[in-house]
Amino acid sequence: MKLQYHIKMIQQQQYQGFVTFGGAFSNHLAASAAAAEQFGIAATAYVRADSLDQQNPTLQYCMARGMKLIATDRPTYRQRQQPDYLQLLAKRHPDCLIIPEGGSSSAGVRGVASLDLSATPAGPANVVACATASGGTLAGLITAGAQHHKPETIPLTLGLAVVNDSSLSERVSSLLAGSAEKSANWRIVATAPDVRYARCPAEHVDFCCQFALKHNIALEPVYTGRALYKLYQMIAAGDFTAGSRLSFFHTGGLQGLAGLYYRQLINQQQYQLLSAAAVG
Ligand SMILES: Cc1ncc(COP(=O)(O)O)c(C=O)c1O
């Protein structure tokens, strides 16, 4: 979804491949590697890690699809959005499209905006919510809301932030293209301000397990589980008026479960339960 227009750009503008960025367990890297393999495109990723752990299931998945991985220390990785560093990478990888972390570029936003997630079985949604990290998904849903609806029926788009990043709101604003999108009704809410990214506290893991048992739908506790847990808390706190229709975007990320188990952030029983629901 965030990758589709990047792939089109590579094909139409005759790039040889792409370069992108991500953490060692990144869903974006796994998705990029799968897309690269499917479309026969060369892929290189700068991985936020001092060295490449050959046992890491996400990195194994990427390497098996032919992605070239480059371990990148944190100070260097932090430069990933800086123009000087991007210029250096453009020289180092001529003929490659540089895709930002998370695929969150204007092309990524356009891909998400092609989805209209505002229908619920009970009628049009008043609120469309998603897990938010690098901001592209949220910017895409805001854009979709502005494009697919009359001004008076645009739903509130809610970004449930799973990272504690004070620049997120500014980043989302800068990803919004037109004035309709910029003036749209959207908000970012912190999911668990005291919990660092990807820490998986017991309440988030338990919530995912209960959800899998009840609905046979897998979540994972870093993105969708953490975000939906917060949405449920907001509902319980009366943050939405009675009769509101909420749409939550399940953004996947289930490949990350193997990495959580590998790092012992979830136990074997939890891993089995969530993985079984993922394919169930
Ligand atoms: C499963 C999952 N959901 C949601 C997000 C958040 O998307 P964005 O980075 O566009 O805010 C990510 C980002 O990595 C993700 O992996």
PDB file of C-alpha atoms and ligand atoms in Angstrom:
ATOM      1  CA  MET A   1       0.000   0.000   0.000  1.00  0.00           C
ATOM      2  CA  LYS A   2       2.675   2.539   1.000  1.00  0.00           C
ATOM      3  CA  LEU A   3       4.990   0.817  -1.478  1.00  0.00           C
ATOM      4  CA  GLN A   4       2.772   0.642  -4.557  1.00  0.00           C
ATOM      5  CA  TYR A   5       3.600   4.089  -5.967  1.00  0.00           C
ATOM      6  CA  HIS A   6       7.271   3.700  -5.078  1.00  0.00           C
ATOM      7  CA  ILE A   7       7.331   0.536  -7.171  1.00  0.00           C
ATOM      8  CA  LYS A   8       5.568   2.355 -10.028  1.00  0.00           C
ATOM      9  CA  MET A   9       8.160   5.166  -9.864  1.00  0.00           C
ATOM     10  CA  ILE A  10      10.981   2.623 -10.023  1.00  0.00           C
ATOM     11  CA  GLN A  11       9.426   0.907 -13.032  1.00  0.00           C
ATOM     12  CA  GLN A  12       8.449   4.078 -14.912  1.00  0.00           C
ATOM     13  CA  GLN A  13      11.551   6.140 -14.185  1.00  0.00           C
ATOM     14  CA  GLN A  14      13.841   3.195 -14.831  1.00  0.00           C
ATOM     15  CA  TYR A  15      15.599   3.102 -11.507  1.00  0.00           C
ATOM     16  CA  GLN A  16      17.678  -0.015 -10.954  1.00  0.00           C
ATOM     17  CA  GLY A  17      16.297  -0.528  -7.483  1.00  0.00           C
ATOM     18  CA  PHE A  18      15.693   1.161  -4.154  1.00  0.00           C
ATOM     19  CA  VAL A  19      17.382   1.944  -0.872  1.00  0.00           C
ATOM     20  CA  THR A  20      15.421   2.117   2.347  1.00  0.00           C
ATOM     21  CA  PHE A  21      15.799   2.126   6.146  1.00  0.00           C
ATOM     22  CA  GLY A  22      14.439   0.252   9.123  1.00  0.00           C
ATOM     23  CA  GLY A  23      15.031  -1.340  12.497  1.00  0.00           C
ATOM     24  CA  ALA A  24      16.216  -4.921  12.761  1.00  0.00           C
ATOM     25  CA  PHE A  25      12.652  -6.254  13.178  1.00  0.00           C
ATOM     26  CA  SER A  26      10.997  -3.752  10.853  1.00  0.00           C
ATOM     27  CA  ASN A  27       7.739  -4.627   9.095  1.00  0.00           C
ATOM     28  CA  HIS A  28       8.634  -2.065   6.454  1.00  0.00           C
ATOM     29  CA  LEU A  29      11.856  -3.916   5.615  1.00  0.00           C
ATOM     30  CA  ALA A  30      10.020  -7.233   5.379  1.00  0.00           C
ATOM     31  CA  ALA A  31       7.325  -5.706   3.135  1.00  0.00           C
ATOM     32  CA  SER A  32       9.946  -3.954   0.978  1.00  0.00           C
ATOM     33  CA  ALA A  33      11.935  -7.156   0.555  1.00  0.00           C
ATOM     34  CA  ALA A  34       8.786  -9.056  -0.465  1.00  0.00           C
ATOM     35  CA  ALA A  35       7.818  -6.344  -2.977  1.00  0.00           C
ATOM     36  CA  ALA A  36      11.354  -6.221  -4.393  1.00  0.00           C
ATOM     37  CA  GLU A  37      11.340  -9.958  -4.943  1.00  0.00           C
ATOM     38  CA  GLN A  38       7.856  -9.943  -6.466  1.00  0.00           C
ATOM     39  CA  PHE A  39       8.688  -7.168  -8.949  1.00  0.00           C
ATOM     40  CA  GLY A  40      12.296  -8.211  -9.647  1.00  0.00           C
ATOM     41  CA  ILE A  41      13.765  -5.010  -8.181  1.00  0.00           C
ATOM     42  CA  ALA A  42      17.137  -4.753  -6.416  1.00  0.00           C
ATOM     43  CA  ALA A  43      16.711  -3.723  -2.773  1.00  0.00           C
ATOM     44  CA  THR A  44      19.196  -2.385  -0.241  1.00  0.00           C
ATOM     45  CA  ALA A  45      18.340  -1.579   3.363  1.00  0.00           C
ATOM     46  CA  TYR A  46      20.222   0.330   6.015  1.00  0.00           C
ATOM     47  CA  VAL A  47      19.393  -1.530   9.198  1.00  0.00           C
ATOM     48  CA  ARG A  48      19.553   0.153  12.598  1.00  0.00           C
ATOM     49  CA  ALA A  49      21.978  -2.348  14.181  1.00  0.00           C
ATOM     50  CA  ASP A  50      25.684  -2.535  14.990  1.00  0.00           C
ATOM     51  CA  SER A  51      25.875  -5.918  13.320  1.00  0.00           C
ATOM     52  CA  LEU A  52      23.492  -8.180  11.422  1.00  0.00           C
ATOM     53  CA  ASP A  53      22.188 -10.987  13.596  1.00  0.00           C
ATOM     54  CA  GLN A  54      21.886 -13.953  11.259  1.00  0.00           C
ATOM     55  CA  GLN A  55      19.298 -15.572  13.569  1.00  0.00           C
ATOM     56  CA  ASN A  56      16.934 -12.586  13.482  1.00  0.00           C
ATOM     57  CA  PRO A  57      13.781 -13.876  11.696  1.00  0.00           C
ATOM     58  CA  THR A  58      12.993 -10.539   9.995  1.00  0.00           C
ATOM     59  CA  LEU A  59      16.513 -10.167   8.628  1.00  0.00           C
ATOM     60  CA  GLN A  60      16.486 -13.820   7.540  1.00  0.00           C
ATOM     61  CA  TYR A  61      13.240 -13.169   5.670  1.00  0.00           C
ATOM     62  CA  CYS A  62      14.710 -10.074   3.965  1.00  0.00           C
ATOM     63  CA  MET A  63      17.949 -11.814   3.005  1.00  0.00           C
ATOM     64  CA  ALA A  64      16.066 -14.833   1.647  1.00  0.00           C
ATOM     65  CA  ARG A  65      14.319 -12.411  -0.736  1.00  0.00           C
ATOM     66  CA  GLY A  66      17.596 -11.019  -1.964  1.00  0.00           C
ATOM     67  CA  MET A  67      17.611  -7.735  -0.023  1.00  0.00           C
ATOM     68  CA  LYS A  68      21.115  -6.433   0.667  1.00  0.00           C
ATOM     69  CA  LEU A  69      21.387  -5.390   4.306  1.00  0.00           C
ATOM     70  CA  ILE A  70      23.852  -2.854   5.682  1.00  0.00           C
ATOM     71  CA  ALA A  71      24.279  -2.630   9.454  1.00  0.00           C
ATOM     72  CA  THR A  72      24.175   1.004  10.501  1.00  0.00           C
ATOM     73  CA  ASP A  73      25.117   2.347  13.930  1.00  0.00           C
ATOM     74  CA  ARG A  74      22.601   4.570  15.710  1.00  0.00           C
ATOM     75  CA  PRO A  75      24.365   7.943  15.213  1.00  0.00           C
ATOM     76  CA  THR A  76      24.563   7.292  11.457  1.00  0.00           C
ATOM     77  CA  TYR A  77      21.021   5.920  11.329  1.00  0.00           C
ATOM     78  CA  ARG A  78      19.736   9.091  12.994  1.00  0.00           C
ATOM     79  CA  GLN A  79      20.840  11.048   9.911  1.00  0.00           C
ATOM     80  CA  ARG A  80      18.437   9.136   7.678  1.00  0.00           C
ATOM     81  CA  GLN A  81      16.283  12.187   6.915  1.00  0.00           C
ATOM     82  CA  GLN A  82      19.073  14.738   6.616  1.00  0.00           C
ATOM     83  CA  PRO A  83      19.698  16.180   3.153  1.00  0.00           C
ATOM     84  CA  ASP A  84      23.525  15.837   3.340  1.00  0.00           C
ATOM     85  CA  TYR A  85      23.313  12.189   4.264  1.00  0.00           C
ATOM     86  CA  LEU A  86      20.661  11.514   1.619  1.00  0.00           C
ATOM     87  CA  GLN A  87      22.905  13.161  -0.973  1.00  0.00           C
ATOM     88  CA  LEU A  88      25.746  10.898   0.059  1.00  0.00           C
ATOM     89  CA  LEU A  89      23.485   7.857  -0.290  1.00  0.00           C
ATOM     90  CA  ALA A  90      22.271   9.034  -3.694  1.00  0.00           C
ATOM     91  CA  LYS A  91      25.920   9.134  -4.839  1.00  0.00           C
ATOM     92  CA  ARG A  92      26.641   5.766  -3.282  1.00  0.00           C
ATOM     93  CA  HIS A  93      23.572   4.183  -4.902  1.00  0.00           C
ATOM     94  CA  PRO A  94      23.147   5.885  -8.269  1.00  0.00           C
ATOM     95  CA  ASP A  95      19.991   4.851 -10.140  1.00  0.00           C
ATOM     96  CA  CYS A  96      18.255   3.865  -6.908  1.00  0.00           C
ATOM     97  CA  LEU A  97      15.110   5.426  -5.504  1.00  0.00           C
ATOM     98  CA  ILE A  98      15.506   6.332  -1.843  1.00  0.00           C
ATOM     99  CA  ILE A  99      12.403   5.316   0.097  1.00  0.00           C
ATOM    100  CA  PRO A 100      12.187   6.855   3.573  1.00  0.00           C
ATOM    101  CA  GLU A 101      11.744   4.778   6.708  1.00  0.00           C
ATOM    102  CA  GLY A 102       8.271   3.241   6.880  1.00  0.00           C
ATOM    103  CA  GLY A 103       7.626   4.184   3.238  1.00  0.00           C
ATOM    104  CA  SER A 104       6.300   7.487   4.595  1.00  0.00           C
ATOM    105  CA  SER A 105       6.775   9.803   1.616  1.00  0.00           C
ATOM    106  CA  SER A 106       4.234  11.609  -0.556  1.00  0.00           C
ATOM    107  CA  ALA A 107       4.121   8.472  -2.752  1.00  0.00           C
ATOM    108  CA  GLY A 108       3.434   6.355   0.347  1.00  0.00           C
ATOM    109  CA  VAL A 109       0.649   8.693   1.421  1.00  0.00           C
ATOM    110  CA  ARG A 110      -0.913   8.476  -2.046  1.00  0.00           C
ATOM    111  CA  GLY A 111      -0.940   4.681  -1.805  1.00  0.00           C
ATOM    112  CA  VAL A 112      -2.782   4.675   1.522  1.00  0.00           C
ATOM    113  CA  ALA A 113      -5.156   7.400   0.303  1.00  0.00           C
ATOM    114  CA  SER A 114      -6.458   5.053  -2.373  1.00  0.00           C
ATOM    115  CA  LEU A 115      -8.169   3.106   0.432  1.00  0.00           C
ATOM    116  CA  ASP A 116     -11.467   4.243   1.823  1.00  0.00           C
ATOM    117  CA  LEU A 117     -11.867   2.628   5.224  1.00  0.00           C
ATOM    118  CA  SER A 118     -14.770   4.697   6.363  1.00  0.00           C
ATOM    119  CA  ALA A 119     -17.547   2.131   5.881  1.00  0.00           C
ATOM    120  CA  THR A 120     -18.555   0.027   8.885  1.00  0.00           C
ATOM    121  CA  PRO A 121     -21.287  -2.655   8.933  1.00  0.00           C
ATOM    122  CA  ALA A 122     -23.378  -0.183  10.962  1.00  0.00           C
ATOM    123  CA  GLY A 123     -22.950   2.722   8.537  1.00  0.00           C
ATOM    124  CA  PRO A 124     -20.342   5.354   7.698  1.00  0.00           C
ATOM    125  CA  ALA A 125     -17.603   5.709  10.316  1.00  0.00           C
ATOM    126  CA  ASN A 126     -17.373   8.823  12.445  1.00  0.00           C
ATOM    127  CA  VAL A 127     -13.830   7.871  13.408  1.00  0.00           C
ATOM    128  CA  VAL A 128     -11.119   6.098  11.407  1.00  0.00           C
ATOM    129  CA  ALA A 129      -8.135   5.047  13.539  1.00  0.00           C
ATOM    130  CA  CYS A 130      -4.741   3.454  12.942  1.00  0.00           C
ATOM    131  CA  ALA A 131      -1.447   2.755  14.700  1.00  0.00           C
ATOM    132  CA  THR A 132       1.023   5.549  13.954  1.00  0.00           C
ATOM    133  CA  ALA A 133       4.816   5.543  13.921  1.00  0.00           C
ATOM    134  CA  SER A 134       6.418   7.322  10.964  1.00  0.00           C
ATOM    135  CA  GLY A 135       3.128   9.025  10.047  1.00  0.00           C
ATOM    136  CA  GLY A 136       2.546   7.975   6.427  1.00  0.00           C
ATOM    137  CA  THR A 137      -0.407   5.722   7.140  1.00  0.00           C
ATOM    138  CA  LEU A 138      -2.181   8.415   9.146  1.00  0.00           C
ATOM    139  CA  ALA A 139      -1.452  11.060   6.490  1.00  0.00           C
ATOM    140  CA  GLY A 140      -2.872   8.671   3.879  1.00  0.00           C
ATOM    141  CA  LEU A 141      -6.080   8.070   5.830  1.00  0.00           C
ATOM    142  CA  ILE A 142      -6.521  11.809   6.426  1.00  0.00           C
ATOM    143  CA  THR A 143      -6.078  12.358   2.688  1.00  0.00           C
ATOM    144  CA  ALA A 144      -8.566   9.573   1.913  1.00  0.00           C
ATOM    145  CA  GLY A 145     -11.096  11.187   4.259  1.00  0.00           C
ATOM    146  CA  ALA A 146     -10.706  14.570   2.559  1.00  0.00           C
ATOM    147  CA  GLN A 147     -10.872  13.040  -0.931  1.00  0.00           C
ATOM    148  CA  HIS A 148     -13.704  10.562  -0.551  1.00  0.00           C
ATOM    149  CA  HIS A 149     -16.168  12.617   1.526  1.00  0.00           C
ATOM    150  CA  LYS A 150     -18.065  15.880   1.528  1.00  0.00           C
ATOM    151  CA  PRO A 151     -16.601  18.313   4.082  1.00  0.00           C
ATOM    152  CA  GLU A 152     -19.540  17.802   6.468  1.00  0.00           C
ATOM    153  CA  THR A 153     -19.176  13.988   6.522  1.00  0.00           C
ATOM    154  CA  ILE A 154     -15.393  13.649   6.808  1.00  0.00           C
ATOM    155  CA  PRO A 155     -14.681  11.278   9.714  1.00  0.00           C
ATOM    156  CA  LEU A 156     -12.225  12.151  12.466  1.00  0.00           C
ATOM    157  CA  THR A 157      -8.923  10.439  11.614  1.00  0.00           C
ATOM    158  CA  LEU A 158      -7.161   9.288  14.736  1.00  0.00           C
ATOM    159  CA  GLY A 159      -3.474   8.363  14.846  1.00  0.00           C
ATOM    160  CA  LEU A 160      -2.738   6.156  17.839  1.00  0.00           C
ATOM    161  CA  ALA A 161       0.960   6.860  18.333  1.00  0.00           C
ATOM    162  CA  VAL A 162       3.026   3.821  19.295  1.00  0.00           C
ATOM    163  CA  VAL A 163       6.228   5.893  19.427  1.00  0.00           C
ATOM    164  CA  ASN A 164       6.906   8.779  21.777  1.00  0.00           C
ATOM    165  CA  ASP A 165       8.010  11.263  19.162  1.00  0.00           C
ATOM    166  CA  SER A 166       7.235  14.935  19.673  1.00  0.00           C
ATOM    167  CA  SER A 167       7.817  15.740  15.982  1.00  0.00           C
ATOM    168  CA  LEU A 168       5.175  13.287  14.744  1.00  0.00           C
ATOM    169  CA  SER A 169       2.389  15.815  14.344  1.00  0.00           C
ATOM    170  CA  GLU A 170       4.650  18.136  12.350  1.00  0.00           C
ATOM    171  CA  ARG A 171       5.768  15.217  10.169  1.00  0.00           C
ATOM    172  CA  VAL A 172       2.159  14.240   9.402  1.00  0.00           C
ATOM    173  CA  SER A 173       1.309  17.872   8.559  1.00  0.00           C
ATOM    174  CA  SER A 174       4.234  18.055   6.163  1.00  0.00           C
ATOM    175  CA  LEU A 175       3.071  14.855   4.441  1.00  0.00           C
ATOM    176  CA  LEU A 176      -0.370  16.319   3.751  1.00  0.00           C
ATOM    177  CA  ALA A 177      -0.522  17.730   0.257  1.00  0.00           C
ATOM    178  CA  GLY A 178      -3.550  19.960  -0.387  1.00  0.00           C
ATOM    179  CA  SER A 179      -5.378  22.532   1.704  1.00  0.00           C
ATOM    180  CA  ALA A 180      -8.399  20.209   2.112  1.00  0.00           C
ATOM    181  CA  GLU A 181      -6.149  17.592   3.682  1.00  0.00           C
ATOM    182  CA  LYS A 182      -4.334  20.140   5.825  1.00  0.00           C
ATOM    183  CA  SER A 183      -7.564  21.491   7.281  1.00  0.00           C
ATOM    184  CA  ALA A 184      -9.079  18.014   7.767  1.00  0.00           C
ATOM    185  CA  ASN A 185     -10.219  16.722  11.089  1.00  0.00           C
ATOM    186  CA  TRP A 186      -7.399  14.636  12.595  1.00  0.00           C
ATOM    187  CA  ARG A 187      -5.651  14.064  15.877  1.00  0.00           C
ATOM    188  CA  ILE A 188      -2.713  12.116  17.293  1.00  0.00           C
ATOM    189  CA  VAL A 189      -3.171  10.389  20.638  1.00  0.00           C
ATOM    190  CA  ALA A 190      -0.347   8.807  22.660  1.00  0.00           C
ATOM    191  CA  THR A 191      -1.091   5.147  23.328  1.00  0.00           C
ATOM    192  CA  ALA A 192       1.132   4.578  26.355  1.00  0.00           C
ATOM    193  CA  PRO A 193       3.417   7.566  26.994  1.00  0.00           C
ATOM    194  CA  ASP A 194       5.382   5.736  29.702  1.00  0.00           C
ATOM    195  CA  VAL A 195       6.096   2.714  27.533  1.00  0.00           C
ATOM    196  CA  ARG A 196       8.981   2.931  25.094  1.00  0.00           C
ATOM    197  CA  TYR A 197       8.481   1.755  21.537  1.00  0.00           C
ATOM    198  CA  ALA A 198       8.358  -2.044  21.121  1.00  0.00           C
ATOM    199  CA  ARG A 199       8.566  -2.811  24.868  1.00  0.00           C
ATOM    200  CA  CYS A 200       5.422  -4.988  24.951  1.00  0.00           C
ATOM    201  CA  PRO A 201       4.074  -4.582  28.507  1.00  0.00           C
ATOM    202  CA  ALA A 202       1.942  -7.462  29.818  1.00  0.00           C
ATOM    203  CA  GLU A 203      -1.331  -5.548  29.355  1.00  0.00           C
ATOM    204  CA  HIS A 204      -0.686  -5.148  25.615  1.00  0.00           C
ATOM    205  CA  VAL A 205       0.335  -8.785  25.150  1.00  0.00           C
ATOM    206  CA  ASP A 206      -2.641 -10.009  27.212  1.00  0.00           C
ATOM    207  CA  PHE A 207      -4.973  -7.803  25.199  1.00  0.00           C
ATOM    208  CA  CYS A 208      -3.698  -9.368  21.942  1.00  0.00           C
ATOM    209  CA  CYS A 209      -4.165 -12.878  23.342  1.00  0.00           C
ATOM    210  CA  GLN A 210      -7.701 -12.167  24.583  1.00  0.00           C
ATOM    211  CA  PHE A 211      -8.557 -10.589  21.246  1.00  0.00           C
ATOM    212  CA  ALA A 212      -7.255 -13.644  19.364  1.00  0.00           C
ATOM    213  CA  LEU A 213      -9.270 -15.992  21.574  1.00  0.00           C
ATOM    214  CA  LYS A 214     -12.433 -13.940  21.230  1.00  0.00           C
ATOM    215  CA  HIS A 215     -12.306 -12.957  17.540  1.00  0.00           C
ATOM    216  CA  ASN A 216      -9.718 -15.293  16.002  1.00  0.00           C
ATOM    217  CA  ILE A 217      -7.948 -12.222  14.629  1.00  0.00           C
ATOM    218  CA  ALA A 218      -4.257 -11.827  15.358  1.00  0.00           C
ATOM    219  CA  LEU A 219      -2.796  -8.579  16.587  1.00  0.00           C
ATOM    220  CA  GLU A 220       0.764  -7.960  17.689  1.00  0.00           C
ATOM    221  CA  PRO A 221       1.625  -5.840  20.707  1.00  0.00           C
ATOM    222  CA  VAL A 222       4.012  -3.328  19.077  1.00  0.00           C
ATOM    223  CA  TYR A 223       1.604  -1.653  16.631  1.00  0.00           C
ATOM    224  CA  THR A 224      -1.950  -2.915  16.173  1.00  0.00           C
ATOM    225  CA  GLY A 225      -2.377  -4.426  19.655  1.00  0.00           C
ATOM    226  CA  ARG A 226      -0.961  -1.394  21.432  1.00  0.00           C
ATOM    227  CA  ALA A 227      -3.100   0.953  19.341  1.00  0.00           C
ATOM    228  CA  LEU A 228      -6.347  -1.005  19.617  1.00  0.00           C
ATOM    229  CA  TYR A 229      -5.844  -1.394  23.385  1.00  0.00           C
ATOM    230  CA  LYS A 230      -5.754   2.408  23.616  1.00  0.00           C
ATOM    231  CA  LEU A 231      -8.844   2.723  21.420  1.00  0.00           C
ATOM    232  CA  TYR A 232     -10.716   0.364  23.750  1.00  0.00           C
ATOM    233  CA  GLN A 233      -9.553   2.462  26.724  1.00  0.00           C
ATOM    234  CA  MET A 234     -10.850   5.597  25.013  1.00  0.00           C
ATOM    235  CA  ILE A 235     -14.217   3.941  24.360  1.00  0.00           C
ATOM    236  CA  ALA A 236     -14.430   2.854  28.003  1.00  0.00           C
ATOM    237  CA  ALA A 237     -13.532   6.384  29.133  1.00  0.00           C
ATOM    238  CA  GLY A 238     -16.434   7.816  27.107  1.00  0.00           C
ATOM    239  CA  ASP A 239     -14.197   9.708  24.672  1.00  0.00           C
ATOM    240  CA  PHE A 240     -16.634   9.003  21.829  1.00  0.00           C
ATOM    241  CA  THR A 241     -20.284   9.962  21.871  1.00  0.00           C
ATOM    242  CA  ALA A 242     -22.778   7.104  22.208  1.00  0.00           C
ATOM    243  CA  GLY A 243     -23.637   5.572  18.837  1.00  0.00           C
ATOM    244  CA  SER A 244     -20.312   6.557  17.248  1.00  0.00           C
ATOM    245  CA  ARG A 245     -19.091   4.212  14.530  1.00  0.00           C
ATOM    246  CA  LEU A 246     -15.380   3.483  14.708  1.00  0.00           C
ATOM    247  CA  SER A 247     -13.216   1.937  11.997  1.00  0.00           C
ATOM    248  CA  PHE A 248      -9.779   0.603  12.994  1.00  0.00           C
ATOM    249  CA  PHE A 249      -7.259  -0.137  10.259  1.00  0.00           C
ATOM    250  CA  HIS A 250      -5.480  -3.478  10.847  1.00  0.00           C
ATOM    251  CA  THR A 251      -2.101  -2.672   9.336  1.00  0.00           C
ATOM    252  CA  GLY A 252      -0.675  -6.190   9.573  1.00  0.00           C
ATOM    253  CA  GLY A 253       2.808  -6.458  11.031  1.00  0.00           C
ATOM    254  CA  LEU A 254       2.298 -10.084  12.033  1.00  0.00           C
ATOM    255  CA  GLN A 255       5.719 -11.077  10.764  1.00  0.00           C
ATOM    256  CA  GLY A 256       6.959  -9.203  13.843  1.00  0.00           C
ATOM    257  CA  LEU A 257       5.554 -11.900  16.148  1.00  0.00           C
ATOM    258  CA  ALA A 258       8.465 -14.224  15.349  1.00  0.00           C
ATOM    259  CA  GLY A 259      10.909 -11.479  16.339  1.00  0.00           C
ATOM    260  CA  LEU A 260       9.073 -10.838  19.598  1.00  0.00           C
ATOM    261  CA  TYR A 261       9.270 -14.527  20.427  1.00  0.00           C
ATOM    262  CA  TYR A 262      12.930 -14.632  19.394  1.00  0.00           C
ATOM    263  CA  ARG A 263      13.660 -11.775  21.828  1.00  0.00           C
ATOM    264  CA  GLN A 264      11.471 -13.459  24.484  1.00  0.00           C
ATOM    265  CA  LEU A 265       9.120 -10.494  24.644  1.00  0.00           C
ATOM    266  CA  ILE A 266       6.296 -12.993  24.256  1.00  0.00           C
ATOM    267  CA  ASN A 267       6.404 -16.590  25.451  1.00  0.00           C
ATOM    268  CA  GLN A 268       5.896 -19.733  23.393  1.00  0.00           C
ATOM    269  CA  GLN A 269       2.233 -20.116  24.355  1.00  0.00           C
ATOM    270  CA  GLN A 270       1.473 -16.511  23.406  1.00  0.00           C
ATOM    271  CA  TYR A 271       3.421 -16.866  20.154  1.00  0.00           C
ATOM    272  CA  GLN A 272       1.505 -20.001  19.217  1.00  0.00           C
ATOM    273  CA  LEU A 273      -1.855 -18.496  20.060  1.00  0.00           C
ATOM    274  CA  LEU A 274      -1.228 -15.299  18.091  1.00  0.00           C
ATOM    275  CA  SER A 275       0.359 -17.078  15.125  1.00  0.00           C
ATOM    276  CA  ALA A 276      -2.511 -19.549  14.937  1.00  0.00           C
ATOM    277  CA  ALA A 277      -5.015 -16.695  14.856  1.00  0.00           C
ATOM    278  CA  ALA A 278      -2.936 -15.002  12.178  1.00  0.00           C
ATOM    279  CA  VAL A 279      -3.551 -17.854   9.787  1.00  0.00           C
ATOM    280  CA  GLY A 280      -6.912 -18.926  11.211  1.00  0.00           C
TER     281      GLY A 280
HETATM  282  C1  LIG B   1       2.126  -3.012  11.576  1.00  0.00           C
HETATM  283  C2  LIG B   1       2.289  -1.541  11.508  1.00  0.00           C
HETATM  284  N1  LIG B   1       1.221  -0.769  11.717  1.00  0.00           N
HETATM  285  C3  LIG B   1       1.293   0.578  11.687  1.00  0.00           C
HETATM  286  C4  LIG B   1       2.501   1.216  11.433  1.00  0.00           C
HETATM  287  C5  LIG B   1       2.544   2.701  11.435  1.00  0.00           C
HETATM  288  O1  LIG B   1       2.607   3.213  10.152  1.00  0.00           O
HETATM  289  P1  LIG B   1       3.344   4.578   9.857  1.00  0.00           P
HETATM  290  O2  LIG B   1       4.820   4.321  10.025  1.00  0.00           O
HETATM  291  O3  LIG B   1       2.958   4.886   8.466  1.00  0.00           O
HETATM  292  O4  LIG B   1       2.863   5.576  10.842  1.00  0.00           O
HETATM  293  C6  LIG B   1       3.652   0.451  11.177  1.00  0.00           C
HETATM  294  C7  LIG B   1       4.928   1.090  10.897  1.00  0.00           C
HETATM  295  O5  LIG B   1       5.960   0.481  10.860  1.00  0.00           O
HETATM  296  C8  LIG B   1       3.544  -0.961  11.223  1.00  0.00           C
HETATM  297  O6  LIG B   1       4.615  -1.755  11.015  1.00  0.00           O
END
